[in-house]
């Protein structure tokens, strides 16, 4: 029955000791049987041989007595019985010793497992920094402990990233709300028509900023999930469409946008791939300088965006792919009034990962960044 409770299994140490003793008893029983059968056959043969020698030695004309032969046969039977009795006693003693040795050996072997169990019970969200750090030869238990430590390290990084994400998202949402409240409190205190217009524009700007932030968070959450439905996407066509949409924004700040594509078919989500390319292009346009350039190249299984602009230190590039992280390099600011939320490249990497690819970046040869997205080759 499904509702019936499962029988509680004996501890692993007890099972190992029991199996150790059972195997020893089985092999010992086979050995005892062979010893008994062979010793009885050998003793009987020797007894018959002695009887034959005694009969041969009797002089002619005399009647041999059967007493020596009978005594010899009885002694042979007694010897066989003694072998059986003491062998059984010795086997019983050895079985008990085998179980004891198996119990001790199992305890020694399973000690790292107990340590891992104790650590797993003790670890919570507050002390994910603890590790088993098992010392010893590189055997299966050492490999299991190292795997568990690696799992804890990944969990710790995940929890830390989640805490930072929540804190940063709260800060990003709190800032415009504070500005809106201040605008309402100050601007609506005996306002003039001009002040009302200013308050309206300020509230609309903050509203658009919040809308973009929430939209980015939704896209980030969606892209971090596994793709349920996919379709064949012409990546070059998507790239040209997004480049056309971003062309006006590039012209507005004096940036030249160029596109170079090859026919590329990819299994994926067209909307997410469009957002990936859009984020790359808008990020390259925003962090640039007047008269700068942005180049988009699409080749089989690879998409690369390069731009001019302020130099980015190599040690800051990894952080740019984390949510709410912006470069801190000198002069690394957007050319427009909106400096963004630091979600652009985080969404790029998340969408790339959802499609089974990788996203990397490196400092550009003429400043700026060179971001490369690689997708797996079609099967």
mmCIF file of C-alpha atoms in Angstrom:
data_model
loop_
_atom_site.group_PDB
_atom_site.id
_atom_site.type_symbol
_atom_site.label_atom_id
_atom_site.label_comp_id
_atom_site.label_asym_id
_atom_site.label_seq_id
_atom_site.Cartn_x
_atom_site.Cartn_y
_atom_site.Cartn_z
ATOM 1 C CA UNK A 1 0.000 0.000 0.000
ATOM 2 C CA UNK A 2 1.169 3.502 -0.778
ATOM 3 C CA UNK A 3 0.133 4.803 2.615
ATOM 4 C CA UNK A 4 1.931 2.063 4.576
ATOM 5 C CA UNK A 5 5.090 3.261 6.308
ATOM 6 C CA UNK A 6 8.340 1.855 4.965
ATOM 7 C CA UNK A 7 10.211 -0.567 7.207
ATOM 8 C CA UNK A 8 13.143 1.106 8.887
ATOM 9 C CA UNK A 9 16.383 -0.247 7.482
ATOM 10 C CA UNK A 10 19.270 -1.160 9.706
ATOM 11 C CA UNK A 11 22.184 1.308 9.781
ATOM 12 C CA UNK A 12 24.798 0.880 7.073
ATOM 13 C CA UNK A 13 27.399 -0.077 9.642
ATOM 14 C CA UNK A 14 25.196 -2.923 10.927
ATOM 15 C CA UNK A 15 24.456 -4.138 7.410
ATOM 16 C CA UNK A 16 28.136 -4.134 6.457
ATOM 17 C CA UNK A 17 29.068 -6.066 9.606
ATOM 18 C CA UNK A 18 26.230 -8.565 9.028
ATOM 19 C CA UNK A 19 27.209 -9.135 5.406
ATOM 20 C CA UNK A 20 30.850 -9.480 6.464
ATOM 21 C CA UNK A 21 29.933 -12.158 9.041
ATOM 22 C CA UNK A 22 27.489 -13.945 6.701
ATOM 23 C CA UNK A 23 30.031 -14.232 3.905
ATOM 24 C CA UNK A 24 32.659 -15.451 6.331
ATOM 25 C CA UNK A 25 30.226 -18.028 7.797
ATOM 26 C CA UNK A 26 29.269 -19.273 4.316
ATOM 27 C CA UNK A 27 32.867 -19.634 3.155
ATOM 28 C CA UNK A 28 33.875 -21.119 6.512
ATOM 29 C CA UNK A 29 31.043 -23.648 6.311
ATOM 30 C CA UNK A 30 32.158 -24.736 2.864
ATOM 31 C CA UNK A 31 35.736 -25.014 4.110
ATOM 32 C CA UNK A 32 34.619 -27.010 7.179
ATOM 33 C CA UNK A 33 32.596 -29.439 5.026
ATOM 34 C CA UNK A 34 35.518 -30.053 2.709
ATOM 35 C CA UNK A 35 37.915 -30.539 5.640
ATOM 36 C CA UNK A 36 35.546 -32.983 7.347
ATOM 37 C CA UNK A 37 34.862 -35.061 4.232
ATOM 38 C CA UNK A 38 38.506 -35.207 3.207
ATOM 39 C CA UNK A 39 39.762 -35.928 6.740
ATOM 40 C CA UNK A 40 37.188 -38.707 7.253
ATOM 41 C CA UNK A 41 38.042 -40.300 3.915
ATOM 42 C CA UNK A 42 41.749 -40.050 4.589
ATOM 43 C CA UNK A 43 41.441 -41.400 8.150
ATOM 44 C CA UNK A 44 39.335 -44.365 6.988
ATOM 45 C CA UNK A 45 41.841 -45.170 4.262
ATOM 46 C CA UNK A 46 44.716 -45.093 6.760
ATOM 47 C CA UNK A 47 42.744 -47.277 9.152
ATOM 48 C CA UNK A 48 42.075 -49.914 6.467
ATOM 49 C CA UNK A 49 45.729 -49.810 5.506
ATOM 50 C CA UNK A 50 46.781 -50.477 9.103
ATOM 51 C CA UNK A 51 44.323 -53.355 9.383
ATOM 52 C CA UNK A 52 45.731 -54.894 6.207
ATOM 53 C CA UNK A 53 49.271 -54.602 7.555
ATOM 54 C CA UNK A 54 48.255 -56.305 10.819
ATOM 55 C CA UNK A 55 46.574 -59.195 9.008
ATOM 56 C CA UNK A 56 49.615 -59.703 6.782
ATOM 57 C CA UNK A 57 51.886 -59.879 9.801
ATOM 58 C CA UNK A 58 49.888 -62.758 11.464
ATOM 59 C CA UNK A 59 51.788 -66.152 11.201
ATOM 60 C CA UNK A 60 50.297 -69.018 9.188
ATOM 61 C CA UNK A 61 48.159 -71.453 11.117
ATOM 62 C CA UNK A 62 46.976 -68.846 13.622
ATOM 63 C CA UNK A 63 43.576 -67.206 13.846
ATOM 64 C CA UNK A 64 43.825 -63.400 13.599
ATOM 65 C CA UNK A 65 41.854 -61.371 16.043
ATOM 66 C CA UNK A 66 39.559 -58.640 14.758
ATOM 67 C CA UNK A 67 40.052 -56.543 17.884
ATOM 68 C CA UNK A 68 42.941 -54.392 16.586
ATOM 69 C CA UNK A 69 41.039 -53.651 13.359
ATOM 70 C CA UNK A 70 37.899 -52.670 15.223
ATOM 71 C CA UNK A 71 39.867 -50.445 17.571
ATOM 72 C CA UNK A 72 41.539 -48.732 14.621
ATOM 73 C CA UNK A 73 38.220 -48.052 12.913
ATOM 74 C CA UNK A 74 36.775 -46.658 16.141
ATOM 75 C CA UNK A 75 39.783 -44.402 16.574
ATOM 76 C CA UNK A 76 39.335 -43.150 13.015
ATOM 77 C CA UNK A 77 35.667 -42.315 13.688
ATOM 78 C CA UNK A 78 36.558 -40.577 16.952
ATOM 79 C CA UNK A 79 39.242 -38.523 15.145
ATOM 80 C CA UNK A 80 36.757 -37.493 12.456
ATOM 81 C CA UNK A 81 34.194 -36.499 15.107
ATOM 82 C CA UNK A 82 36.786 -34.460 16.951
ATOM 83 C CA UNK A 83 37.768 -32.670 13.750
ATOM 84 C CA UNK A 84 34.098 -31.853 13.072
ATOM 85 C CA UNK A 85 33.385 -30.664 16.635
ATOM 86 C CA UNK A 86 36.393 -28.430 17.065
ATOM 87 C CA UNK A 87 36.160 -27.114 13.535
ATOM 88 C CA UNK A 88 32.554 -26.054 14.233
ATOM 89 C CA UNK A 89 33.603 -24.377 17.484
ATOM 90 C CA UNK A 90 36.481 -22.626 15.745
ATOM 91 C CA UNK A 91 34.139 -21.515 12.919
ATOM 92 C CA UNK A 92 31.666 -20.059 15.417
ATOM 93 C CA UNK A 93 34.414 -18.129 17.163
ATOM 94 C CA UNK A 94 35.750 -16.839 13.864
ATOM 95 C CA UNK A 95 32.256 -15.742 12.758
ATOM 96 C CA UNK A 96 31.899 -13.692 15.947
ATOM 97 C CA UNK A 97 35.343 -12.199 15.390
ATOM 98 C CA UNK A 98 34.494 -11.514 11.733
ATOM 99 C CA UNK A 99 31.347 -9.606 12.745
ATOM 100 C CA UNK A 100 33.328 -7.602 15.305
ATOM 101 C CA UNK A 101 36.052 -6.823 12.774
ATOM 102 C CA UNK A 102 33.403 -5.935 10.196
ATOM 103 C CA UNK A 103 31.715 -3.599 12.695
ATOM 104 C CA UNK A 104 35.021 -1.864 13.459
ATOM 105 C CA UNK A 105 36.017 -1.679 9.784
ATOM 106 C CA UNK A 106 32.628 -0.319 8.749
ATOM 107 C CA UNK A 107 32.899 2.370 11.417
ATOM 108 C CA UNK A 108 36.290 3.431 10.118
ATOM 109 C CA UNK A 109 35.146 3.414 6.504
ATOM 110 C CA UNK A 110 31.886 5.273 7.184
ATOM 111 C CA UNK A 111 33.403 7.908 9.464
ATOM 112 C CA UNK A 112 33.673 10.470 6.597
ATOM 113 C CA UNK A 113 30.036 9.768 5.721
ATOM 114 C CA UNK A 114 29.019 10.555 9.296
ATOM 115 C CA UNK A 115 31.044 13.775 9.080
ATOM 116 C CA UNK A 116 29.252 14.748 5.869
ATOM 117 C CA UNK A 117 25.865 13.943 7.417
ATOM 118 C CA UNK A 118 26.660 16.008 10.507
ATOM 119 C CA UNK A 119 27.824 18.940 8.375
ATOM 120 C CA UNK A 120 24.736 18.747 6.156
ATOM 121 C CA UNK A 121 22.459 18.827 9.216
ATOM 122 C CA UNK A 122 24.324 21.762 10.727
ATOM 123 C CA UNK A 123 24.551 23.908 7.605
ATOM 124 C CA UNK A 124 21.826 26.450 6.957
ATOM 125 C CA UNK A 125 21.539 29.667 4.986
ATOM 126 C CA UNK A 126 23.552 31.502 7.654
ATOM 127 C CA UNK A 127 26.636 29.247 7.650
ATOM 128 C CA UNK A 128 27.017 28.081 4.062
ATOM 129 C CA UNK A 129 30.698 28.958 4.355
ATOM 130 C CA UNK A 130 31.406 25.744 6.279
ATOM 131 C CA UNK A 131 33.050 22.869 4.420
ATOM 132 C CA UNK A 132 33.794 19.210 5.109
ATOM 133 C CA UNK A 133 37.401 19.524 3.879
ATOM 134 C CA UNK A 134 37.973 15.769 4.126
ATOM 135 C CA UNK A 135 41.642 14.789 4.271
ATOM 136 C CA UNK A 136 42.933 11.491 2.986
ATOM 137 C CA UNK A 137 43.719 9.523 -0.157
ATOM 138 C CA UNK A 138 41.813 10.379 -3.354
ATOM 139 C CA UNK A 139 39.244 7.581 -3.028
ATOM 140 C CA UNK A 140 35.473 7.489 -3.584
ATOM 141 C CA UNK A 141 34.675 9.056 -0.203
ATOM 142 C CA UNK A 142 37.150 11.892 -0.784
ATOM 143 C CA UNK A 143 35.564 12.512 -4.168
ATOM 144 C CA UNK A 144 32.092 12.545 -2.576
ATOM 145 C CA UNK A 145 33.212 15.023 0.096
ATOM 146 C CA UNK A 146 34.834 17.302 -2.487
ATOM 147 C CA UNK A 147 31.670 17.185 -4.583
ATOM 148 C CA UNK A 148 29.616 18.136 -1.531
ATOM 149 C CA UNK A 149 31.989 21.024 -0.779
ATOM 150 C CA UNK A 150 31.677 22.234 -4.377
ATOM 151 C CA UNK A 151 27.894 22.090 -4.065
ATOM 152 C CA UNK A 152 28.050 24.178 -0.891
ATOM 153 C CA UNK A 153 30.280 26.709 -2.652
ATOM 154 C CA UNK A 154 27.775 27.045 -5.497
ATOM 155 C CA UNK A 155 24.917 27.418 -3.031
ATOM 156 C CA UNK A 156 26.840 30.085 -1.118
ATOM 157 C CA UNK A 157 27.495 32.055 -4.304
ATOM 158 C CA UNK A 158 23.858 31.685 -5.306
ATOM 159 C CA UNK A 159 22.566 32.937 -1.941
ATOM 160 C CA UNK A 160 25.027 35.836 -1.957
ATOM 161 C CA UNK A 161 23.989 36.769 -5.478
ATOM 162 C CA UNK A 162 20.328 36.562 -4.479
ATOM 163 C CA UNK A 163 20.883 38.813 -1.461
ATOM 164 C CA UNK A 164 22.722 41.373 -3.581
ATOM 165 C CA UNK A 165 20.027 41.189 -6.235
ATOM 166 C CA UNK A 166 17.231 41.819 -3.737
ATOM 167 C CA UNK A 167 19.135 44.647 -2.058
ATOM 168 C CA UNK A 168 19.993 46.310 -5.370
ATOM 169 C CA UNK A 169 16.472 45.889 -6.752
ATOM 170 C CA UNK A 170 15.046 47.411 -3.591
ATOM 171 C CA UNK A 171 17.443 50.343 -3.888
ATOM 172 C CA UNK A 172 16.670 50.876 -7.560
ATOM 173 C CA UNK A 173 12.936 50.881 -6.861
ATOM 174 C CA UNK A 174 13.181 53.012 -3.725
ATOM 175 C CA UNK A 175 15.124 55.837 -5.396
ATOM 176 C CA UNK A 176 12.462 56.852 -7.945
ATOM 177 C CA UNK A 177 9.696 56.400 -5.378
ATOM 178 C CA UNK A 178 11.495 58.810 -3.060
ATOM 179 C CA UNK A 179 11.913 61.279 -5.902
ATOM 180 C CA UNK A 180 8.227 60.984 -6.781
ATOM 181 C CA UNK A 181 7.156 61.606 -3.193
ATOM 182 C CA UNK A 182 9.416 64.669 -2.955
ATOM 183 C CA UNK A 183 8.067 66.032 -6.231
ATOM 184 C CA UNK A 184 4.512 65.567 -5.046
ATOM 185 C CA UNK A 185 5.141 67.143 -1.643
ATOM 186 C CA UNK A 186 7.064 70.153 -2.943
ATOM 187 C CA UNK A 187 5.505 70.683 -6.346
ATOM 188 C CA UNK A 188 1.895 70.412 -5.223
ATOM 189 C CA UNK A 189 2.195 72.868 -2.336
ATOM 190 C CA UNK A 190 0.386 75.885 -3.826
ATOM 191 C CA UNK A 191 1.707 75.061 -7.307
ATOM 192 C CA UNK A 192 1.744 77.302 -10.301
ATOM 193 C CA UNK A 193 0.877 75.929 -13.758
ATOM 194 C CA UNK A 194 4.595 75.795 -14.574
ATOM 195 C CA UNK A 195 5.315 73.838 -11.410
ATOM 196 C CA UNK A 196 2.511 71.415 -12.180
ATOM 197 C CA UNK A 197 4.013 70.816 -15.607
ATOM 198 C CA UNK A 198 7.421 70.158 -14.059
ATOM 199 C CA UNK A 199 5.923 67.723 -11.537
ATOM 200 C CA UNK A 200 4.107 65.926 -14.330
ATOM 201 C CA UNK A 201 7.252 65.549 -16.423
ATOM 202 C CA UNK A 202 9.233 64.371 -13.403
ATOM 203 C CA UNK A 203 6.610 61.779 -12.490
ATOM 204 C CA UNK A 204 6.384 60.557 -16.085
ATOM 205 C CA UNK A 205 10.169 60.205 -16.281
ATOM 206 C CA UNK A 206 10.262 58.265 -13.026
ATOM 207 C CA UNK A 207 7.365 56.129 -14.197
ATOM 208 C CA UNK A 208 9.183 55.258 -17.430
ATOM 209 C CA UNK A 209 12.304 54.411 -15.434
ATOM 210 C CA UNK A 210 10.346 52.080 -13.150
ATOM 211 C CA UNK A 211 8.632 50.512 -16.140
ATOM 212 C CA UNK A 212 11.977 49.756 -17.792
ATOM 213 C CA UNK A 213 13.333 48.344 -14.543
ATOM 214 C CA UNK A 214 10.368 46.032 -14.007
ATOM 215 C CA UNK A 215 10.458 44.980 -17.656
ATOM 216 C CA UNK A 216 14.151 44.155 -17.331
ATOM 217 C CA UNK A 217 13.550 42.135 -14.173
ATOM 218 C CA UNK A 218 10.783 40.160 -15.886
ATOM 219 C CA UNK A 219 12.969 39.416 -18.890
ATOM 220 C CA UNK A 220 15.817 38.387 -16.588
ATOM 221 C CA UNK A 221 13.529 36.011 -14.659
ATOM 222 C CA UNK A 222 12.114 34.575 -17.889
ATOM 223 C CA UNK A 223 15.505 34.027 -19.485
ATOM 224 C CA UNK A 224 16.860 32.212 -16.408
ATOM 225 C CA UNK A 225 14.288 29.455 -16.902
ATOM 226 C CA UNK A 226 14.697 26.549 -19.271
ATOM 227 C CA UNK A 227 13.260 27.112 -22.732
ATOM 228 C CA UNK A 228 9.997 25.190 -23.039
ATOM 229 C CA UNK A 229 9.145 26.001 -26.652
ATOM 230 C CA UNK A 230 11.704 26.765 -29.334
ATOM 231 C CA UNK A 231 11.591 27.548 -33.008
ATOM 232 C CA UNK A 232 14.030 27.916 -35.868
ATOM 233 C CA UNK A 233 15.199 31.537 -35.772
ATOM 234 C CA UNK A 234 17.063 33.387 -38.523
ATOM 235 C CA UNK A 235 19.600 35.136 -36.303
ATOM 236 C CA UNK A 236 20.884 37.386 -39.080
ATOM 237 C CA UNK A 237 17.369 38.657 -39.806
ATOM 238 C CA UNK A 238 16.776 39.345 -36.109
ATOM 239 C CA UNK A 239 20.085 41.210 -35.906
ATOM 240 C CA UNK A 240 19.211 43.424 -38.890
ATOM 241 C CA UNK A 241 15.779 44.205 -37.431
ATOM 242 C CA UNK A 242 17.221 45.236 -34.070
ATOM 243 C CA UNK A 243 19.979 47.265 -35.741
ATOM 244 C CA UNK A 244 17.320 49.157 -37.686
ATOM 245 C CA UNK A 245 15.426 49.893 -34.466
ATOM 246 C CA UNK A 246 18.586 51.123 -32.717
ATOM 247 C CA UNK A 247 19.756 53.203 -35.684
ATOM 248 C CA UNK A 248 17.813 56.290 -34.648
ATOM 249 C CA UNK A 249 19.199 56.174 -31.094
ATOM 250 C CA UNK A 250 22.732 55.871 -32.516
ATOM 251 C CA UNK A 251 22.249 58.847 -34.828
ATOM 252 C CA UNK A 252 20.878 60.945 -31.957
ATOM 253 C CA UNK A 253 24.186 60.721 -30.092
ATOM 254 C CA UNK A 254 26.458 60.786 -33.149
ATOM 255 C CA UNK A 255 27.409 57.098 -33.167
ATOM 256 C CA UNK A 256 27.863 55.139 -36.405
ATOM 257 C CA UNK A 257 26.203 51.702 -36.346
ATOM 258 C CA UNK A 258 27.300 49.070 -38.879
ATOM 259 C CA UNK A 259 26.047 45.519 -39.377
ATOM 260 C CA UNK A 260 27.706 42.494 -40.994
ATOM 261 C CA UNK A 261 25.680 39.271 -41.124
ATOM 262 C CA UNK A 262 25.802 35.777 -42.548
ATOM 263 C CA UNK A 263 22.820 33.417 -42.829
ATOM 264 C CA UNK A 264 22.519 31.700 -39.430
ATOM 265 C CA UNK A 265 19.646 29.442 -38.335
ATOM 266 C CA UNK A 266 19.313 28.767 -34.621
ATOM 267 C CA UNK A 267 16.858 26.876 -32.409
ATOM 268 C CA UNK A 268 15.602 29.198 -29.698
ATOM 269 C CA UNK A 269 13.152 31.859 -28.568
ATOM 270 C CA UNK A 270 12.931 34.686 -31.094
ATOM 271 C CA UNK A 271 11.709 37.283 -28.581
ATOM 272 C CA UNK A 272 14.541 36.573 -26.137
ATOM 273 C CA UNK A 273 17.129 36.594 -28.924
ATOM 274 C CA UNK A 274 15.780 39.959 -30.097
ATOM 275 C CA UNK A 275 16.141 41.305 -26.568
ATOM 276 C CA UNK A 276 19.702 39.950 -26.376
ATOM 277 C CA UNK A 277 20.799 41.777 -29.531
ATOM 278 C CA UNK A 278 18.889 44.924 -28.546
ATOM 279 C CA UNK A 279 20.612 45.051 -25.143
ATOM 280 C CA UNK A 280 24.036 44.602 -26.720
ATOM 281 C CA UNK A 281 23.480 47.362 -29.255
ATOM 282 C CA UNK A 282 21.893 49.844 -26.837
ATOM 283 C CA UNK A 283 24.629 49.205 -24.287
ATOM 284 C CA UNK A 284 27.308 49.763 -26.965
ATOM 285 C CA UNK A 285 25.611 52.984 -28.082
ATOM 286 C CA UNK A 286 25.056 54.351 -24.588
ATOM 287 C CA UNK A 287 28.618 53.744 -23.360
ATOM 288 C CA UNK A 288 30.336 55.425 -26.255
ATOM 289 C CA UNK A 289 31.417 58.916 -27.270
ATOM 290 C CA UNK A 290 30.242 61.320 -29.993
ATOM 291 C CA UNK A 291 31.664 60.216 -33.339
ATOM 292 C CA UNK A 292 32.158 56.674 -32.016
ATOM 293 C CA UNK A 293 31.363 53.406 -33.751
ATOM 294 C CA UNK A 294 29.379 50.243 -33.021
ATOM 295 C CA UNK A 295 29.829 47.151 -35.172
ATOM 296 C CA UNK A 296 27.591 44.086 -35.074
ATOM 297 C CA UNK A 297 28.778 40.887 -36.752
ATOM 298 C CA UNK A 298 26.746 37.683 -37.008
ATOM 299 C CA UNK A 299 28.524 34.516 -38.128
ATOM 300 C CA UNK A 300 27.674 30.827 -37.700
ATOM 301 C CA UNK A 301 27.094 30.136 -33.981
ATOM 302 C CA UNK A 302 28.679 33.476 -33.046
ATOM 303 C CA UNK A 303 27.473 37.027 -32.489
ATOM 304 C CA UNK A 304 29.966 39.814 -31.766
ATOM 305 C CA UNK A 305 29.392 43.480 -30.873
ATOM 306 C CA UNK A 306 32.300 45.912 -30.630
ATOM 307 C CA UNK A 307 32.220 49.596 -29.811
ATOM 308 C CA UNK A 308 34.508 52.510 -29.178
ATOM 309 C CA UNK A 309 34.273 54.513 -26.022
ATOM 310 C CA UNK A 310 35.876 54.772 -22.577
ATOM 311 C CA UNK A 311 38.340 52.027 -21.745
ATOM 312 C CA UNK A 312 37.074 49.333 -19.403
ATOM 313 C CA UNK A 313 39.557 47.785 -16.931
ATOM 314 C CA UNK A 314 39.880 44.047 -17.448
ATOM 315 C CA UNK A 315 39.183 43.324 -13.779
ATOM 316 C CA UNK A 316 35.766 44.993 -14.027
ATOM 317 C CA UNK A 317 34.472 43.073 -17.035
ATOM 318 C CA UNK A 318 33.281 40.018 -15.091
ATOM 319 C CA UNK A 319 31.163 42.193 -12.785
ATOM 320 C CA UNK A 320 29.397 43.835 -15.729
ATOM 321 C CA UNK A 321 27.455 40.602 -16.341
ATOM 322 C CA UNK A 322 25.954 40.650 -12.836
ATOM 323 C CA UNK A 323 22.597 42.368 -12.200
ATOM 324 C CA UNK A 324 22.760 46.026 -11.128
ATOM 325 C CA UNK A 325 26.507 46.183 -11.694
ATOM 326 C CA UNK A 326 27.902 49.053 -13.738
ATOM 327 C CA UNK A 327 31.471 49.707 -14.724
ATOM 328 C CA UNK A 328 33.390 52.013 -12.388
ATOM 329 C CA UNK A 329 36.117 52.909 -14.861
ATOM 330 C CA UNK A 330 37.076 56.493 -15.489
ATOM 331 C CA UNK A 331 34.587 58.344 -17.723
ATOM 332 C CA UNK A 332 32.394 55.229 -18.000
ATOM 333 C CA UNK A 333 29.020 56.978 -18.094
ATOM 334 C CA UNK A 334 26.184 56.976 -20.568
ATOM 335 C CA UNK A 335 25.908 59.723 -23.157
ATOM 336 C CA UNK A 336 22.172 60.087 -22.477
ATOM 337 C CA UNK A 337 20.396 61.244 -19.345
ATOM 338 C CA UNK A 338 19.405 57.709 -18.354
ATOM 339 C CA UNK A 339 22.323 55.730 -16.999
ATOM 340 C CA UNK A 340 20.347 52.479 -16.951
ATOM 341 C CA UNK A 341 19.926 49.934 -14.190
ATOM 342 C CA UNK A 342 22.868 47.640 -14.849
ATOM 343 C CA UNK A 343 20.668 44.833 -16.201
ATOM 344 C CA UNK A 344 21.664 44.915 -19.878
ATOM 345 C CA UNK A 345 24.596 42.491 -19.901
ATOM 346 C CA UNK A 346 23.079 40.407 -17.082
ATOM 347 C CA UNK A 347 20.076 39.769 -19.336
ATOM 348 C CA UNK A 348 22.419 39.025 -22.256
ATOM 349 C CA UNK A 349 24.261 36.327 -20.322
ATOM 350 C CA UNK A 350 21.055 34.873 -18.911
ATOM 351 C CA UNK A 351 19.440 34.583 -22.354
ATOM 352 C CA UNK A 352 22.633 33.112 -23.771
ATOM 353 C CA UNK A 353 22.781 30.504 -20.994
ATOM 354 C CA UNK A 354 19.122 29.596 -21.588
ATOM 355 C CA UNK A 355 20.080 28.822 -25.210
ATOM 356 C CA UNK A 356 23.044 26.696 -24.121
ATOM 357 C CA UNK A 357 25.664 29.265 -25.139
ATOM 358 C CA UNK A 358 28.299 31.438 -23.504
ATOM 359 C CA UNK A 359 28.730 35.204 -23.326
ATOM 360 C CA UNK A 360 32.166 36.757 -22.797
ATOM 361 C CA UNK A 361 33.633 40.234 -23.034
ATOM 362 C CA UNK A 362 37.064 41.770 -23.415
ATOM 363 C CA UNK A 363 38.434 45.326 -23.605
ATOM 364 C CA UNK A 364 38.182 46.724 -27.113
ATOM 365 C CA UNK A 365 41.271 47.563 -29.121
ATOM 366 C CA UNK A 366 40.125 51.204 -29.409
ATOM 367 C CA UNK A 367 38.387 51.472 -26.055
ATOM 368 C CA UNK A 368 34.940 50.251 -25.191
ATOM 369 C CA UNK A 369 34.062 46.551 -25.122
ATOM 370 C CA UNK A 370 34.038 43.561 -27.400
ATOM 371 C CA UNK A 371 31.194 41.245 -26.375
ATOM 372 C CA UNK A 372 31.020 37.808 -27.972
ATOM 373 C CA UNK A 373 28.071 35.421 -27.701
ATOM 374 C CA UNK A 374 28.555 31.834 -28.862
ATOM 375 C CA UNK A 375 25.737 29.351 -29.373
ATOM 376 C CA UNK A 376 26.036 25.561 -29.644
ATOM 377 C CA UNK A 377 26.204 24.165 -33.141
ATOM 378 C CA UNK A 378 22.947 22.646 -34.429
ATOM 379 C CA UNK A 379 22.777 18.882 -34.045
#
